[in-house]
Structures are given as C-alpha cells and as structure tokens.
Coordinates of C-alpha atoms and ligand atoms in Angstrom, one line a residue:
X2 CA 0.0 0.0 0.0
X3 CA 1.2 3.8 -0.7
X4 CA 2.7 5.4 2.2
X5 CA 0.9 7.9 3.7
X6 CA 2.8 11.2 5.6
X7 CA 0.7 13.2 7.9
X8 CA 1.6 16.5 8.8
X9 CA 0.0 19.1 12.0
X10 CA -1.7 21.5 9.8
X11 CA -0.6 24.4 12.0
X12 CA 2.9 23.3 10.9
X13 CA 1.9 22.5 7.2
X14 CA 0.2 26.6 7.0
X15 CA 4.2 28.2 8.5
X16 CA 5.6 25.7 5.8
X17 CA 3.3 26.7 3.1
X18 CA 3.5 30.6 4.3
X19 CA 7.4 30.8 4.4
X20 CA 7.7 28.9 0.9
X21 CA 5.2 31.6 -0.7
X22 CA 6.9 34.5 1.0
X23 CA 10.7 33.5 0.2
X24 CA 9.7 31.3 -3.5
X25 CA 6.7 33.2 -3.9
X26 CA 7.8 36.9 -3.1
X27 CA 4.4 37.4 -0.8
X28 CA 4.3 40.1 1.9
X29 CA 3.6 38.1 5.2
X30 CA 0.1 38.8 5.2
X31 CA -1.3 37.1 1.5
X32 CA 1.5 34.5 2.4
X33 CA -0.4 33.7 5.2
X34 CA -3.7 33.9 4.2
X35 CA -2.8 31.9 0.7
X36 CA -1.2 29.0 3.2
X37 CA -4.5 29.3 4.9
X38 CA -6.7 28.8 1.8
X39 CA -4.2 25.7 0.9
X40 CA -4.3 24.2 4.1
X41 CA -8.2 24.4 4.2
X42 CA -8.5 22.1 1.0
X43 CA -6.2 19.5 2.4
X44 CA -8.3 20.0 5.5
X45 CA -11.2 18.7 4.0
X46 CA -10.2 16.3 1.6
X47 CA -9.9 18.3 -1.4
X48 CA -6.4 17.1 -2.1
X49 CA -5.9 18.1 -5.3
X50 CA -6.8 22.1 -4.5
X51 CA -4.2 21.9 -1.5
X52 CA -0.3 22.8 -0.3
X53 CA 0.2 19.7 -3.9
X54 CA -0.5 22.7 -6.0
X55 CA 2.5 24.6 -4.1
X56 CA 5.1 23.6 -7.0
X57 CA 3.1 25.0 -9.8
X58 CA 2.6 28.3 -8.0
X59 CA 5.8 29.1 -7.4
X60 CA 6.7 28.2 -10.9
X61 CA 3.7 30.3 -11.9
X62 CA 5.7 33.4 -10.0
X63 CA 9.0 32.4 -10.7
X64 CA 8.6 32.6 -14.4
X65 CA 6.7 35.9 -13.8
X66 CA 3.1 35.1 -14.4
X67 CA 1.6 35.5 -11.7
X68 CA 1.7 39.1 -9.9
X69 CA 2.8 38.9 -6.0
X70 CA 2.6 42.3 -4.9
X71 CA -0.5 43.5 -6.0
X72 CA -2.4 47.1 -4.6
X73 CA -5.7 45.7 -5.0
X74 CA -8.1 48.8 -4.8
X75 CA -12.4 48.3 -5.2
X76 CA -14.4 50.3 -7.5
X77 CA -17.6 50.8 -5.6
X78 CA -21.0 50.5 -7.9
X79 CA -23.1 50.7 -5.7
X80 CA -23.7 50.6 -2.2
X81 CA -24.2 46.7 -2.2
X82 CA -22.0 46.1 -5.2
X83 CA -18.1 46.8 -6.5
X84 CA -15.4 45.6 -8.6
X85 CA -12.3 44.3 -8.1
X86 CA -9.4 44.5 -10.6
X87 CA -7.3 41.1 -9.4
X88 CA -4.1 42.7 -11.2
X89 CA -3.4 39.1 -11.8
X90 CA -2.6 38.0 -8.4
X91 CA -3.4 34.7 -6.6
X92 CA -7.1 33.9 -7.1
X93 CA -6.7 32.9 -3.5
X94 CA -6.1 36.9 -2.2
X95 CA -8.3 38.4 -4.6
X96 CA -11.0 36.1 -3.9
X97 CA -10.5 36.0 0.3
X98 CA -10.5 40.3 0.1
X99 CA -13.8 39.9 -2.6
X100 CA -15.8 38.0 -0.3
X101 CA -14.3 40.0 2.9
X102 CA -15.9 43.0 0.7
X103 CA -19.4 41.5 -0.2
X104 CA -19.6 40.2 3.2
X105 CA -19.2 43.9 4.6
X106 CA -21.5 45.0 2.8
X107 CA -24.0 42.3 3.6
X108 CA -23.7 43.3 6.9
X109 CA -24.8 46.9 6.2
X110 CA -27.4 46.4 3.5
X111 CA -28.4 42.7 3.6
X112 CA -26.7 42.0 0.3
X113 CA -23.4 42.5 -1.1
X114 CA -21.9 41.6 -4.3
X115 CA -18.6 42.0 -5.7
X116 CA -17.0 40.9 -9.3
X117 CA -13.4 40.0 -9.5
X118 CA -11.4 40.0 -13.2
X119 CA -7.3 39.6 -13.6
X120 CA -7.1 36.8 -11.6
X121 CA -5.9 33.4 -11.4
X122 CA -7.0 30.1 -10.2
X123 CA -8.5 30.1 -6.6
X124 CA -8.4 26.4 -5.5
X125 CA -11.5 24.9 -3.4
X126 CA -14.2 27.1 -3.7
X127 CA -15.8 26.2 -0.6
X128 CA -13.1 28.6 0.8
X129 CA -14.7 31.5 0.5
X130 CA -18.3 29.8 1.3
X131 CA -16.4 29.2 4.8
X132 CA -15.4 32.6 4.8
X133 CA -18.7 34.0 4.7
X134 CA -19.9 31.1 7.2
X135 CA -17.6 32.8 9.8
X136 CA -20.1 35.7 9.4
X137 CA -23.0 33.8 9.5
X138 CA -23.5 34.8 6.2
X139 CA -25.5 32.7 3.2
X140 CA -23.0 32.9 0.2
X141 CA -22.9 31.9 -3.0
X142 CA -19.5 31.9 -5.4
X143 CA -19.2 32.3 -9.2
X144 CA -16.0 31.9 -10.8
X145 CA -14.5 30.6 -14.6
X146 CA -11.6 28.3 -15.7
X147 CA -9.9 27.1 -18.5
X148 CA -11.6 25.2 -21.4
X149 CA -11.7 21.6 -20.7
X150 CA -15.5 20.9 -21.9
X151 CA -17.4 21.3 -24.8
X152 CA -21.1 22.6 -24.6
X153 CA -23.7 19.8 -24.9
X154 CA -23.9 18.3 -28.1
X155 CA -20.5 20.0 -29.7
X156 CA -17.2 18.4 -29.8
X157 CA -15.0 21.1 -29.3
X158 CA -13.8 22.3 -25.8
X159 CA -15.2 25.7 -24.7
X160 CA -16.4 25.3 -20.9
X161 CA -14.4 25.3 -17.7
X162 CA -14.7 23.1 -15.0
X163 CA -15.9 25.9 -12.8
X164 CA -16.8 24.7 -9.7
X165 CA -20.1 26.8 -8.0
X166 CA -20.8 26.5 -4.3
X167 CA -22.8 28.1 -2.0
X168 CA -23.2 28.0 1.6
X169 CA -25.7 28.3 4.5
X170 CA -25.1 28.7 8.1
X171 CA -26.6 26.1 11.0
X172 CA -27.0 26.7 14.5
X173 CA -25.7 22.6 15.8
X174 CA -25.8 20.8 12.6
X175 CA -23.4 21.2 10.1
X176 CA -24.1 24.2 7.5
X177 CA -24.8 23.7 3.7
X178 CA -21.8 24.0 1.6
X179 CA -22.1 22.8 -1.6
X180 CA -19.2 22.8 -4.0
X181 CA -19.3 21.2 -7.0
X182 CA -17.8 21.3 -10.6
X183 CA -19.9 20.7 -13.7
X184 CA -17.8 17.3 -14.9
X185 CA -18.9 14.0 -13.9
X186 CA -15.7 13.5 -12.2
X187 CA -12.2 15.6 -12.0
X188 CA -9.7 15.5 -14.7
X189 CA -7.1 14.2 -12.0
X190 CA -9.6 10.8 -11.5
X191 CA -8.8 10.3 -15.3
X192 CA -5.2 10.7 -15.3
X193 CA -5.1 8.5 -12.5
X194 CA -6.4 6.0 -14.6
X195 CA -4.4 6.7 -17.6
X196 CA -1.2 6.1 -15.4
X197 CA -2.6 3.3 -13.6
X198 CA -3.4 1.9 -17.1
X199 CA -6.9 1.5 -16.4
X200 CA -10.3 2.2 -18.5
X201 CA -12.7 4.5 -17.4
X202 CA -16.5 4.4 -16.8
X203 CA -18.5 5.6 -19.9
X204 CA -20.1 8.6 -19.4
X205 CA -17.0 10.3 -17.4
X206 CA -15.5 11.7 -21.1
X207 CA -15.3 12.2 -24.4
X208 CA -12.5 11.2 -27.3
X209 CA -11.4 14.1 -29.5
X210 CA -14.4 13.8 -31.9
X211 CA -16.8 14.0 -28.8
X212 CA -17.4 10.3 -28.9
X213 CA -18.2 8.7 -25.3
X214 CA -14.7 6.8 -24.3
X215 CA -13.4 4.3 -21.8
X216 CA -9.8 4.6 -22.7
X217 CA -8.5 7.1 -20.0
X218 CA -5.2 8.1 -22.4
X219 CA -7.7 9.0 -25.0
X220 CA -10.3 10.8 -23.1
X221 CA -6.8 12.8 -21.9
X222 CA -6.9 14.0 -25.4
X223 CA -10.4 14.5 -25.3
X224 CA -12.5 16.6 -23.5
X225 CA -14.6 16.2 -20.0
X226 CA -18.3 15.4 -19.8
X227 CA -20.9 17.4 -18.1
X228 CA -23.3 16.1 -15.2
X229 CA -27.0 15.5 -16.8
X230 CA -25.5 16.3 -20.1
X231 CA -27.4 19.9 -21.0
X232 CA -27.8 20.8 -17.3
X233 CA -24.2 20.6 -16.1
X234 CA -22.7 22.4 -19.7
X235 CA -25.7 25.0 -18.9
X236 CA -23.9 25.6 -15.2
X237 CA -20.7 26.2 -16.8
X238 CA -21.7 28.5 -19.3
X239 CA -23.7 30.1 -16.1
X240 CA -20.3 30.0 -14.1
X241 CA -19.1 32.1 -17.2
X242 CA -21.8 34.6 -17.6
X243 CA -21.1 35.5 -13.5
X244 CA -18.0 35.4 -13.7
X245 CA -16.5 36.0 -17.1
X246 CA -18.9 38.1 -19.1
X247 CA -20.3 40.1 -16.0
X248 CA -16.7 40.9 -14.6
X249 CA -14.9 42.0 -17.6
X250 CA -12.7 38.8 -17.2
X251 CA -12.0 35.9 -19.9
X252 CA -14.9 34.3 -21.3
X253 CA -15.9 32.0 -23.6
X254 CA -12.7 29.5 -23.8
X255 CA -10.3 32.3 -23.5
X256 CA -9.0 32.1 -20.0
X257 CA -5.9 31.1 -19.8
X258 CA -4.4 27.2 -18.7
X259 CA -1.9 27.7 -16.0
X260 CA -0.7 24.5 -16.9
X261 CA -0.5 24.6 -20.9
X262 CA -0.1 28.8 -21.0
X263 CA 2.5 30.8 -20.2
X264 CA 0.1 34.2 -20.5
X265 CA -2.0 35.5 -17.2
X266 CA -5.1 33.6 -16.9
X267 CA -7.9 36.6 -16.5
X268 CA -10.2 34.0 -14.6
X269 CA -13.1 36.1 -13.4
X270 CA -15.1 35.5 -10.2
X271 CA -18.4 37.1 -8.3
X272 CA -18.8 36.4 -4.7
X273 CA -22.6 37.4 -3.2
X274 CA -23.4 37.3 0.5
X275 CA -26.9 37.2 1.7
X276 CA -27.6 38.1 5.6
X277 CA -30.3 35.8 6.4
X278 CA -31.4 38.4 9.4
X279 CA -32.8 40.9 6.4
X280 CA -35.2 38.2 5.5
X281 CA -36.0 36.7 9.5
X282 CA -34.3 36.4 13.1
X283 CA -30.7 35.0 12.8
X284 CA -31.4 32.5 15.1
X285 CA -34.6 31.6 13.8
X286 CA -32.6 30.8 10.3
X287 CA -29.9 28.8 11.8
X288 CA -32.6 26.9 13.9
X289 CA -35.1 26.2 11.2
X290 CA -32.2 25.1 9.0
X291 CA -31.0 23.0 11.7
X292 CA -34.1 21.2 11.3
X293 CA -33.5 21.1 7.3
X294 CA -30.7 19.4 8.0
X295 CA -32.0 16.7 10.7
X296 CA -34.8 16.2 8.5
X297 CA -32.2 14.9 5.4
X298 CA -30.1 12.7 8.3
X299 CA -33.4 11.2 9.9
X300 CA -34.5 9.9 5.4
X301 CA -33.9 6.1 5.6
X302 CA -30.7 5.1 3.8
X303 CA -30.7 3.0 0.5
X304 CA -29.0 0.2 -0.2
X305 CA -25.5 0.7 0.0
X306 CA -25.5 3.7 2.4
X307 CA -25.2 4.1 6.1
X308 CA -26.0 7.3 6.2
X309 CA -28.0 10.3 4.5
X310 CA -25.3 12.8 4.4
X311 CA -26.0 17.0 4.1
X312 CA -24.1 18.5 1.3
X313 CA -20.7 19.3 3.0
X314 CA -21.1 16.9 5.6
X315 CA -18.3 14.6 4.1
X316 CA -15.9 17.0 4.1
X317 CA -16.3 18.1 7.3
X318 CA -16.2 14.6 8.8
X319 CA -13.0 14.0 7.1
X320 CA -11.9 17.7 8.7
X321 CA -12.4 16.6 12.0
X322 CA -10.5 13.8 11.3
X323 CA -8.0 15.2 9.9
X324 CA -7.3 18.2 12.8
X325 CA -6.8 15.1 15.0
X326 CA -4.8 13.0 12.8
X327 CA -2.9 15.3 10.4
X328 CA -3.0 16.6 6.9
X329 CA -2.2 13.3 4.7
X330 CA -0.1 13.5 1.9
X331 CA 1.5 10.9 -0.6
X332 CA 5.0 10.4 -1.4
X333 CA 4.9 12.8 -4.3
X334 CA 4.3 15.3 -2.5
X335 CA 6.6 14.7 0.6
X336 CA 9.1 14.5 -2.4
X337 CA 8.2 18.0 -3.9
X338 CA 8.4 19.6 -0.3
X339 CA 11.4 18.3 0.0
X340 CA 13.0 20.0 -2.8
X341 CA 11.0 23.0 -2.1
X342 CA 12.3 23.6 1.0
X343 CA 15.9 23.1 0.0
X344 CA 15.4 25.2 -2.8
X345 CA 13.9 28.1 -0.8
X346 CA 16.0 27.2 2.5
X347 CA 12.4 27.3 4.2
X348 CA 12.4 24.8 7.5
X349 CA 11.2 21.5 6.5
X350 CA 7.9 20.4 7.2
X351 CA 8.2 17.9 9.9
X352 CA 6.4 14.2 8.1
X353 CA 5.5 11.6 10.6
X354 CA 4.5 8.1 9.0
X355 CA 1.8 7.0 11.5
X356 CA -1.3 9.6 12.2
X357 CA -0.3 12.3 15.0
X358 CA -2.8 12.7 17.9
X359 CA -3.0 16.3 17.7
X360 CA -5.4 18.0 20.7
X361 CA -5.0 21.4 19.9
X362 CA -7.1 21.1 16.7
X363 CA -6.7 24.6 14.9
Ligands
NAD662 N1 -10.9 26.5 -9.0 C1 -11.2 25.7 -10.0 O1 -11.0 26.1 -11.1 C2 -11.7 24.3 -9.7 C3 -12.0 23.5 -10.8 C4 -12.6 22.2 -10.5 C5 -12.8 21.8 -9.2 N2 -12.4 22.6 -8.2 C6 -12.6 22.2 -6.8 O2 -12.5 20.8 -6.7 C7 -13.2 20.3 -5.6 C8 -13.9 19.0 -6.0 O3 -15.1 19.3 -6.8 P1 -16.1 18.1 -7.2 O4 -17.1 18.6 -8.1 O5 -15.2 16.9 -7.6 O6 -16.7 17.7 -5.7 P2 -17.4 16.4 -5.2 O7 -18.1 15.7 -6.4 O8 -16.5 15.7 -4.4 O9 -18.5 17.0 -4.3 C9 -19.6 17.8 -4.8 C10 -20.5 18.2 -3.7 O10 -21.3 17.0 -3.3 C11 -21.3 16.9 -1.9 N3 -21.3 15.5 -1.6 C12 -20.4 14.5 -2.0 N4 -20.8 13.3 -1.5 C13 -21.9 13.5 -0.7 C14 -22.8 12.7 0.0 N5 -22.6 11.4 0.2 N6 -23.8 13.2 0.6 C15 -24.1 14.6 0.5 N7 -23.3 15.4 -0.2 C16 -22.3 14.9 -0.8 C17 -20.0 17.5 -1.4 O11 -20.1 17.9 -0.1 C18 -19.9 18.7 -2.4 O12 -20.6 19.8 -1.9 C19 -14.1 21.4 -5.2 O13 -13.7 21.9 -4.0 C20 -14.0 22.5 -6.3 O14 -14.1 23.8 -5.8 C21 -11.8 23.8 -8.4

C-alpha cells in the first residue's frame, strides 16, 4: 500500500507561508492567508486544491506570471456592489478580500456583491463559502476556468470546469456547503487512470471527436463530460456569464491554462453574501435550517449507504479527522516539499508516517 505522511496542519500553514513568502515573493500577510486557503482544501479532503499545488505556484511566480505584490483597490457601484481589478494575483487573495468586501456589505445592507477580473485560479471554492460562514452569512461563489469541456452536443472544448458552491449557516448541525464542478468527475480521477493503465467508466469523457470513451489516455486527449449532459454544460456557461462576461474577465474558452499557457489567466469570479437576518431572526434561520438538515439525516438510507449525508457533511467529517490525525499526503508530494524547502531554505515540514494525535485542533 502507498505510504501515507501526515503532517500538523498548524505546521503545514508556517511551511506553506514561508515557501510563498521566500519562492513566492508574498508580503507576510497574502503568504499567510494563501497557506490558509491551501491548508483548508487538504483540511477537507480536497487534495488536489491543497499545499500539492504549491510547486506549480511558485513556478507560476517564478517565471513571472503570476503578480505577488498587487495594490488591490475596489471600485464601488453601488452601495451593495463593487469591482475588483485582481491585477493578476493569486485567485486565493483576490477572492479571500472579494468575499471579505461582499460580506461587509451584507452586513450593512443585507446584500453585497462583488465581481473580480485579472485573476488566477483560486483552488477549493468552498473557501470562501467558509469565509462568509464565519459571518453567519448565506453565500454563494461564481468563478471561470480554463476550457476543458465542450457545450452539450459539440465536440469542441469551450467550458471550464468551474466549480459553484454556496453556503448556509446552521445553528448545531453542520451548514450547507455545496461545492461542485460541472464534470462528472475531476480530470485528476482520469489521469489517475491513464497512469494506472486503467479504463474509465462511460459517461466520465469524451474522445477528441466527442465520442463517449473508456480509454482514459484518449479521453486525456479528449474533453470532460458534463453532469445531466445539457444541465451541467448550462452551469458552466452560467459559471461564465457570472464570472466572465459580467466581470470583464476571460470568457468563452479564453482564460488562460496555468498548466498549458504561459500568459496571465484573466479567470473572473463574483462572490454574493446574503444576511439571512434581512429576511427573518438570525437564530430563527440557523434553527429552522438545523431542522432542514435533521430532516435529510433522519431519510432512511438506501441500499449501500449508512447514512444520508447533508451537502458538506463529508468533508467536514474527514476535517475533523484530519485536525486530530494530520493533513495526509503521498509520497509525491513529501518528495516536492522536500525540494522546495531546500530550494527556498524554508524549515522543513516535519512528516510523521503514522497519524499524529493532535489536541489542539486549529
Ligand atoms: N478553482 C477551480 O477552477 C476548480 C475546478 C474544478 C474543481 N475545483 C474544486 O475541486 C473540488 C472538488 O469538486 P467536485 O465537483 O469533484 O466535488 P465532489 O463531487 O467531491 O462533491 C460535490 C458536492 O457534493 C457533496 N457530496 C459529496 N458526497 C456527498 C454525500 N454522500 N452526501 C451529501 N453530499 C455529498 C459535497 O459535499 C460537495 O458539496 C471542489 O472543492 C472544487 O471547488 C476547483
């Protein structure tokens, strides 16, 4: 079986802040609150959004495409609504100050919306719903990505994999946050299986003339498929309309592949916040959805399930978990620290090979 190295995430966010700050040419403060956003996805099992990524930011920076020091400035609209010009930064800073923004003016008018264009990929999106949970705030979050999809019924790639989510807060139970991209499954669930030499489900992608495949290599050269088929490519193009043709960002297949591109991105993104006390009593909210969500645990499981989970529910479990355990990562990636941190002369992340027993949670 693959090893497995678990770090304290306290420890992991220092490691992830100090490689940003010396490889990355942050200030302290985005360093910080980048690390944050990182260590949030590995928090909760979003492994793929979390401090894995680090290499490919720092070569992002290093080879001067991606802008650390940015003096990001809002043009107000309105009183419920502004702009943010991302000036090409981390998605992770413009978004965290965007939905900082809307949430302030939620808190003053009941709603507040903010658009974000010139920016870059912001990882798990559930980051900012958790932002505006904090607040007790009901969010939802819009943003665009590079083409990896076509629209139903063309061949052609055109549509990101642009995960929405909202979010809802709870007063006991766990809130709503759902956070979900448009594809059947991630692109990373494919390569897997193209490494692995493994077929594929039909139904998870398409070969390069749009025909359903099971051969993971050529679905690689291929394009995604969309949940419900019309439904899933009309979220995306949604996701683009919020985010893309509403913010004066990349639309329309035209924002940029951090992986494939050496240009700036443009990913756009719009961030709403909703205070649920405009519409009824705070508490009253958080009770009734309390009851919402007892209601979906106390439906009788089908076959195959233990449980009736809420939407978010998973991920938190595995958070909980994971504050007591450790972050978990795979050899690849204890290898990539490794280098990092001799590269940057950061102080290693310490690794431990059985789960830690951590108390202090974070
Ligand atoms: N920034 C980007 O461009 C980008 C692109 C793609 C994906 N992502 C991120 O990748 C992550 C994974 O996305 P995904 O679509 O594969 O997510 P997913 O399919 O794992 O989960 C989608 C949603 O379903 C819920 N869910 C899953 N199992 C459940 C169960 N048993 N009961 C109730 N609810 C359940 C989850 O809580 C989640 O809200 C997300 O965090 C997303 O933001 C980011």
């Amino acid at each position: 079986m693959a090893a497995t190295y678990y770090a304290d995430p306290a420890e992991a966010e220092s490691f992830a802040a100090a490689l940003l700050r010396a490889g990355g040419g942050l200030p302290q403060d985005e360093a910080q609150l980048m690390a944050k956003c990182l260590v949030q996805a590995d928090l909760r099992g979003v492994d793929t959004h979390g401090l894995a990524r680090l290499q490919q930011y720092m070569t992002r920076v290093k080879d001067g495409l991606i802008n650390p020091t940015p003096k990001l400035e809002f043009e107000e609209k309105t009183p419920v609504a502004a702009h943010l010009d991302g000036q090409n930064a981390f998605g992770f800073i413009v978004a965290t100050k965007a939905m900082a923004d809307a949430v302030r003016r939620a808190e003053t008018y009941g709603i507040g919306i903010v658009t974000a264009n010139h920016s870059n990929h912001f990882g798990m999106a559930a980051t900012y719903v958790q932002q505006a949970l904090e607040k007790g705030m009901i969010s939802l979050v819009f943003t665009n990505s590079a083409k990896q999809m076509p629209p139903f019924g063309g061949v052609e790639t055109l549509l990101g994999i642009s995960p929405f989510a909202a979010g809802a807060p709870s007063e006991n139970e766990v809130p709503f946050i759902l956070d979900m991209a448009p594809s059947v499954v991630a692109k990373g669930k494919i390569r897997k299986a193209a490494r692995r030499g493994e077929s594929i489900p039909l139904g998870w992608a398409y070969d390069k003339d749009g025909k359903p495949t099971t051969d993971a290599e050529v679905a690689l050269n291929g394009s995604m498929a969309p949940i419900g088929g019309p439904k899933g490519s009309g979220i995306a193009i949604l996701m683009d309309i919020m985010s893309g043709v509403l913010g004066g960002a990349a639309f329309g297949g035209e924002v940029g592949d951090q992986y494939k591109e050496t240009r700036p991105q443009n990913v756009g993104h719009t961030f709403i916040a909703i205070k649920p006390g405009t519409f009824v009593d705070p508490a009253t909210f958080r009770e009734r959805m309390d009851t919402l969500v007892q209601r979906v645990h106390n439906v009788r499981p089908a076959e195959g399930f233990d449980r009736v989970l809420f939407p978010g529910e998973p991920e938190y479990l595995l958070s909980v978990k994971r504050r007591r355990e450790g972050l978990a990562f795979a050899d690849a990636e204890r290898k990539m620290f490794e280098q990092l941190q001799a590269e940057f002369g950061v102080k290693p992340l310490r690794l431990s090979e059985t789960p830690l027993n951590l108390t202090n949670g974070q």
